[in-house]
Amino acid sequence: MLPSIRKVVLAGLSVAVAASAAACSGQPKEEPVWAGSVQGLETPAATPAATGETPEATAPSPSAKPRVTPSKPAATAVKVGYTFPVTGGKSSYAHTHHDYPATDLMTACGNSFVAVTSGVVLTTRKKDTWSPKVNAGETRGGLSVAILGDDGVRYYGSHLKAVAAGIDPGARVKKGQKLGTTGDTGDASACHLHFGISPPCYKTTDWWNQRGTLYPWPYLDSWRKGGQKSPVAAVKAWQQKNGCPKKPTVDK
């Protein structure tokens, strides 16, 4: 092989190896894509025109086959809808809550607690182990369900009378799907639904964050009227400011 031809072939192989390495360098994202974000989108590689470099002319080998690198689909914003968390009867709630941000929806026992948006079940508690002598914060909610919404927000309801059939960790749920029936289990003196909104944080082990980190009432006010006010921006802002507390800071 002539030296000039050998130089051209080696240059072509170098470009092909570099392209193959670039195609395998991406890593999957574990966190959900927040609605309206560009999470997961990749920055395109710089082109010779952008860098000012002049590419060296190469001649393809007669036996070389063209390499086709599959393109990755761009991440898109998740489209979600919202609905009020209690159906089947009248309910009322205040714009306040004791000790930490959450909402107690006063309603009769046996009404339906439904998924406020589509998502996946994170945790369920199907047995009431709360004891007034111990008054442990982890069991204070009695029977409960938490889901990770497709918007990246965690939603939690507790003091349930029962958890609906098929509602288990990992189960896919739709907006408005029944998660359980309202009750007075745990540390509750009357039938109501404790409703909390929070970032996913540790997903299943941080009951102190799961019970609520910001007030749900602005969103409940909207959803009750058929509105679609989203807590995504507020939850992201809270987490950027506070991180994910590793233990309860109030009402332990």
Short mmCIF file of C-alpha atoms in Angstrom, two decimals:
data_model
loop_
_atom_site.label_atom_id
_atom_site.label_comp_id
_atom_site.label_asym_id
_atom_site.label_seq_id
_atom_site.Cartn_x
_atom_site.Cartn_y
_atom_site.Cartn_z
CA MET A 1 0.00 0.00 0.00
CA LEU A 2 1.34 3.42 -0.89
CA PRO A 3 2.09 5.72 2.08
CA SER A 4 -0.44 8.37 0.95
CA ILE A 5 -3.24 5.83 0.56
CA ARG A 6 -2.41 4.21 3.95
CA LYS A 7 -2.64 7.62 5.65
CA VAL A 8 -6.08 8.21 4.14
CA VAL A 9 -7.44 4.79 5.23
CA LEU A 10 -6.15 5.14 8.80
CA ALA A 11 -7.75 8.58 9.06
CA GLY A 12 -11.07 7.10 7.97
CA LEU A 13 -10.86 4.34 10.62
CA SER A 14 -10.04 6.93 13.32
CA VAL A 15 -13.18 8.93 12.47
CA ALA A 16 -15.33 5.76 12.54
CA VAL A 17 -13.96 4.69 15.97
CA ALA A 18 -14.56 8.16 17.40
CA ALA A 19 -18.15 8.15 16.12
CA SER A 20 -18.78 4.69 17.63
CA ALA A 21 -17.42 5.77 21.04
CA ALA A 22 -19.61 8.88 21.03
CA ALA A 23 -22.71 6.80 20.27
CA CYS A 24 -22.14 4.59 23.37
CA SER A 25 -21.30 7.33 25.87
CA GLY A 26 -24.87 8.33 26.85
CA GLN A 27 -26.23 7.18 30.21
CA PRO A 28 -29.97 6.66 31.02
CA LYS A 29 -31.67 9.18 33.23
CA GLU A 30 -33.20 7.79 36.45
CA GLU A 31 -35.22 10.81 37.49
CA PRO A 32 -38.55 11.62 35.80
CA VAL A 33 -38.65 14.41 33.24
CA TRP A 34 -40.34 17.42 34.78
CA ALA A 35 -43.14 18.94 32.76
CA GLY A 36 -41.81 21.83 30.68
CA SER A 37 -38.16 20.90 31.26
CA VAL A 38 -35.41 19.88 28.85
CA GLN A 39 -34.05 17.16 31.14
CA GLY A 40 -32.45 14.38 29.12
CA LEU A 41 -31.78 16.46 26.04
CA GLU A 42 -28.22 16.18 24.79
CA THR A 43 -25.99 18.97 23.49
CA PRO A 44 -25.10 18.26 19.86
CA ALA A 45 -21.42 17.71 19.08
CA ALA A 46 -19.49 20.63 17.59
CA THR A 47 -19.15 20.56 13.81
CA PRO A 48 -16.00 21.51 11.86
CA ALA A 49 -17.79 24.66 10.65
CA ALA A 50 -18.53 25.69 14.24
CA THR A 51 -14.94 25.14 15.43
CA GLY A 52 -13.27 26.71 12.43
CA GLU A 53 -11.36 23.52 11.63
CA THR A 54 -10.97 22.23 8.09
CA PRO A 55 -11.72 18.50 7.87
CA GLU A 56 -9.03 16.39 6.20
CA ALA A 57 -10.18 14.85 2.95
CA THR A 58 -10.53 11.08 3.18
CA ALA A 59 -11.28 8.34 0.73
CA PRO A 60 -13.51 5.46 1.87
CA SER A 61 -12.11 1.95 1.71
CA PRO A 62 -13.68 -0.13 -1.07
CA SER A 63 -14.58 -2.86 1.43
CA ALA A 64 -15.84 -0.54 4.20
CA LYS A 65 -19.59 -0.58 4.92
CA PRO A 66 -21.36 2.66 5.84
CA ARG A 67 -21.93 3.03 9.58
CA VAL A 68 -25.39 4.13 10.65
CA THR A 69 -25.63 5.51 14.19
CA PRO A 70 -29.22 5.33 15.50
CA SER A 71 -30.48 8.65 16.76
CA LYS A 72 -32.01 9.00 20.23
CA PRO A 73 -35.52 10.41 20.51
CA ALA A 74 -35.50 13.82 22.16
CA ALA A 75 -37.06 14.02 25.63
CA THR A 76 -40.40 15.78 25.58
CA ALA A 77 -42.39 17.50 28.29
CA VAL A 78 -44.87 15.21 30.04
CA LYS A 79 -48.46 16.25 29.44
CA VAL A 80 -50.57 15.68 32.53
CA GLY A 81 -53.97 16.67 33.84
CA TYR A 82 -55.27 17.10 37.39
CA THR A 83 -58.44 16.36 39.33
CA PHE A 84 -59.72 16.85 42.88
CA PRO A 85 -58.60 14.00 45.21
CA VAL A 86 -61.99 13.18 46.80
CA THR A 87 -65.15 12.03 45.03
CA GLY A 88 -68.47 10.57 46.14
CA GLY A 89 -69.53 13.18 48.67
CA LYS A 90 -69.09 16.67 50.00
CA SER A 91 -65.76 17.74 51.42
CA SER A 92 -64.27 20.90 52.89
CA TYR A 93 -60.79 22.07 53.81
CA ALA A 94 -58.97 25.02 55.32
CA HIS A 95 -55.99 26.97 54.00
CA THR A 96 -54.00 26.05 57.11
CA HIS A 97 -52.53 22.94 58.73
CA HIS A 98 -50.79 22.23 62.01
CA ASP A 99 -46.99 22.21 62.25
CA TYR A 100 -46.16 21.57 58.56
CA PRO A 101 -47.72 22.28 55.14
CA ALA A 102 -50.48 19.84 54.17
CA THR A 103 -54.28 19.82 53.88
CA ASP A 104 -56.94 17.92 55.82
CA LEU A 105 -60.00 17.40 53.63
CA MET A 106 -62.97 16.82 55.93
CA THR A 107 -65.30 14.30 54.33
CA ALA A 108 -67.46 11.33 55.29
CA CYS A 109 -65.98 7.86 55.70
CA GLY A 110 -66.30 5.73 52.58
CA ASN A 111 -65.83 8.40 49.93
CA SER A 112 -63.22 7.76 47.26
CA PHE A 113 -59.64 8.96 47.37
CA VAL A 114 -58.52 9.17 43.74
CA ALA A 115 -55.26 9.84 41.91
CA VAL A 116 -55.02 13.57 41.23
CA THR A 117 -52.93 12.81 38.14
CA SER A 118 -51.54 9.81 36.27
CA GLY A 119 -48.46 8.13 37.67
CA VAL A 120 -47.04 5.11 39.53
CA VAL A 121 -47.74 3.91 43.08
CA LEU A 122 -44.71 4.46 45.32
CA THR A 123 -45.88 3.17 48.70
CA THR A 124 -48.95 1.78 50.42
CA ARG A 125 -49.72 1.06 54.06
CA LYS A 126 -52.56 -1.44 54.37
CA LYS A 127 -52.42 -2.10 58.11
CA ASP A 128 -53.04 0.43 60.86
CA THR A 129 -50.21 0.08 63.40
CA TRP A 130 -50.51 3.49 65.08
CA SER A 131 -50.55 3.47 68.88
CA PRO A 132 -51.41 6.55 70.98
CA LYS A 133 -48.90 5.40 73.59
CA VAL A 134 -46.06 5.56 71.05
CA ASN A 135 -47.49 8.17 68.67
CA ALA A 136 -44.78 7.47 66.07
CA GLY A 137 -44.84 9.91 63.18
CA GLU A 138 -44.26 7.14 60.65
CA THR A 139 -47.52 5.36 61.58
CA ARG A 140 -49.63 8.40 62.44
CA GLY A 141 -51.31 8.44 59.01
CA GLY A 142 -52.81 4.96 59.37
CA LEU A 143 -53.67 3.41 56.00
CA SER A 144 -52.16 5.41 53.16
CA VAL A 145 -51.11 5.59 49.49
CA ALA A 146 -48.40 7.68 47.82
CA ILE A 147 -47.90 8.02 44.07
CA LEU A 148 -45.24 9.58 41.89
CA GLY A 149 -47.11 11.62 39.33
CA ASP A 150 -46.04 11.79 35.70
CA ASP A 151 -45.25 15.44 36.43
CA GLY A 152 -42.47 14.36 38.83
CA VAL A 153 -44.37 15.33 41.99
CA ARG A 154 -45.22 12.98 44.88
CA TYR A 155 -48.84 12.93 46.12
CA TYR A 156 -49.90 11.33 49.42
CA GLY A 157 -53.22 10.52 51.07
CA SER A 158 -53.71 8.98 54.51
CA HIS A 159 -56.21 8.03 57.28
CA LEU A 160 -57.86 5.75 54.72
CA LYS A 161 -60.45 3.16 55.65
CA ALA A 162 -59.13 0.82 52.95
CA VAL A 163 -56.66 0.75 50.06
CA ALA A 164 -58.27 -0.17 46.73
CA ALA A 165 -57.61 -3.57 45.15
CA GLY A 166 -54.61 -3.61 42.82
CA ILE A 167 -53.07 -0.49 44.34
CA ASP A 168 -49.60 -1.79 45.11
CA PRO A 169 -46.09 -0.33 44.71
CA GLY A 170 -45.21 -0.18 41.02
CA ALA A 171 -48.83 -0.21 39.81
CA ARG A 172 -49.67 2.27 37.05
CA VAL A 173 -52.63 4.56 37.82
CA LYS A 174 -54.66 6.99 35.75
CA LYS A 175 -55.97 10.40 36.73
CA GLY A 176 -59.18 9.92 38.71
CA GLN A 177 -58.52 6.23 39.45
CA LYS A 178 -59.64 5.11 42.90
CA LEU A 179 -56.75 4.58 45.30
CA GLY A 180 -58.78 3.94 48.46
CA THR A 181 -61.71 4.98 50.63
CA THR A 182 -61.62 7.79 53.17
CA GLY A 183 -61.61 6.90 56.86
CA ASP A 184 -60.21 7.72 60.28
CA THR A 185 -57.31 5.29 60.76
CA GLY A 186 -54.13 6.33 62.51
CA ASP A 187 -54.12 9.48 64.61
CA ALA A 188 -57.49 10.82 63.42
CA SER A 189 -60.45 11.85 65.53
CA ALA A 190 -62.83 12.15 62.57
CA CYS A 191 -63.09 10.91 59.00
CA HIS A 192 -60.95 12.96 56.66
CA LEU A 193 -58.20 12.71 54.05
CA HIS A 194 -54.77 14.02 54.90
CA PHE A 195 -53.33 15.18 51.57
CA GLY A 196 -49.67 16.01 51.02
CA ILE A 197 -47.56 17.25 48.11
CA SER A 198 -43.76 16.90 48.01
CA PRO A 199 -40.75 16.23 45.78
CA PRO A 200 -39.95 12.50 45.38
CA CYS A 201 -36.75 12.83 47.46
CA TYR A 202 -36.01 9.33 48.83
CA LYS A 203 -39.12 7.87 47.15
CA THR A 204 -40.26 5.44 49.88
CA THR A 205 -38.37 5.96 53.14
CA ASP A 206 -38.84 9.66 53.99
CA TRP A 207 -42.30 9.74 55.56
CA TRP A 208 -41.57 13.23 56.99
CA ASN A 209 -41.24 14.69 53.49
CA GLN A 210 -43.96 12.49 52.02
CA ARG A 211 -46.63 13.84 54.38
CA GLY A 212 -46.24 17.31 52.83
CA THR A 213 -43.72 20.05 52.15
CA LEU A 214 -45.90 22.80 50.65
CA TYR A 215 -49.54 23.78 51.01
CA PRO A 216 -51.87 21.96 48.59
CA TRP A 217 -54.80 24.36 48.93
CA PRO A 218 -53.94 26.62 45.93
CA TYR A 219 -54.05 23.54 43.70
CA LEU A 220 -57.12 22.07 45.38
CA ASP A 221 -58.92 25.38 44.81
CA SER A 222 -58.09 25.11 41.11
CA TRP A 223 -58.82 21.39 40.65
CA ARG A 224 -62.16 21.64 42.43
CA LYS A 225 -63.31 24.09 39.76
CA GLY A 226 -61.93 21.99 36.90
CA GLY A 227 -58.74 24.07 36.65
CA GLN A 228 -55.31 22.64 35.90
CA LYS A 229 -52.97 24.57 38.19
CA SER A 230 -49.71 22.61 38.45
CA PRO A 231 -47.51 22.35 41.58
CA VAL A 232 -44.40 21.41 39.55
CA ALA A 233 -42.67 24.81 39.66
CA ALA A 234 -43.39 25.31 43.38
CA VAL A 235 -42.13 21.83 44.28
CA LYS A 236 -38.93 22.31 42.28
CA ALA A 237 -38.36 25.70 43.92
CA TRP A 238 -38.89 24.21 47.38
CA GLN A 239 -36.41 21.42 46.75
CA GLN A 240 -33.80 23.78 45.33
CA LYS A 241 -34.09 25.84 48.52
CA ASN A 242 -34.43 23.06 51.11
CA GLY A 243 -32.94 19.98 49.47
CA CYS A 244 -34.36 16.75 50.92
CA PRO A 245 -34.36 16.77 54.75
CA LYS A 246 -33.03 13.50 56.13
CA LYS A 247 -35.23 13.59 59.23
CA PRO A 248 -38.35 15.38 60.46
CA THR A 249 -37.78 18.94 61.63
CA VAL A 250 -41.23 19.49 63.21
CA ASP A 251 -44.05 17.41 64.69
CA LYS A 252 -41.91 14.31 65.06
#
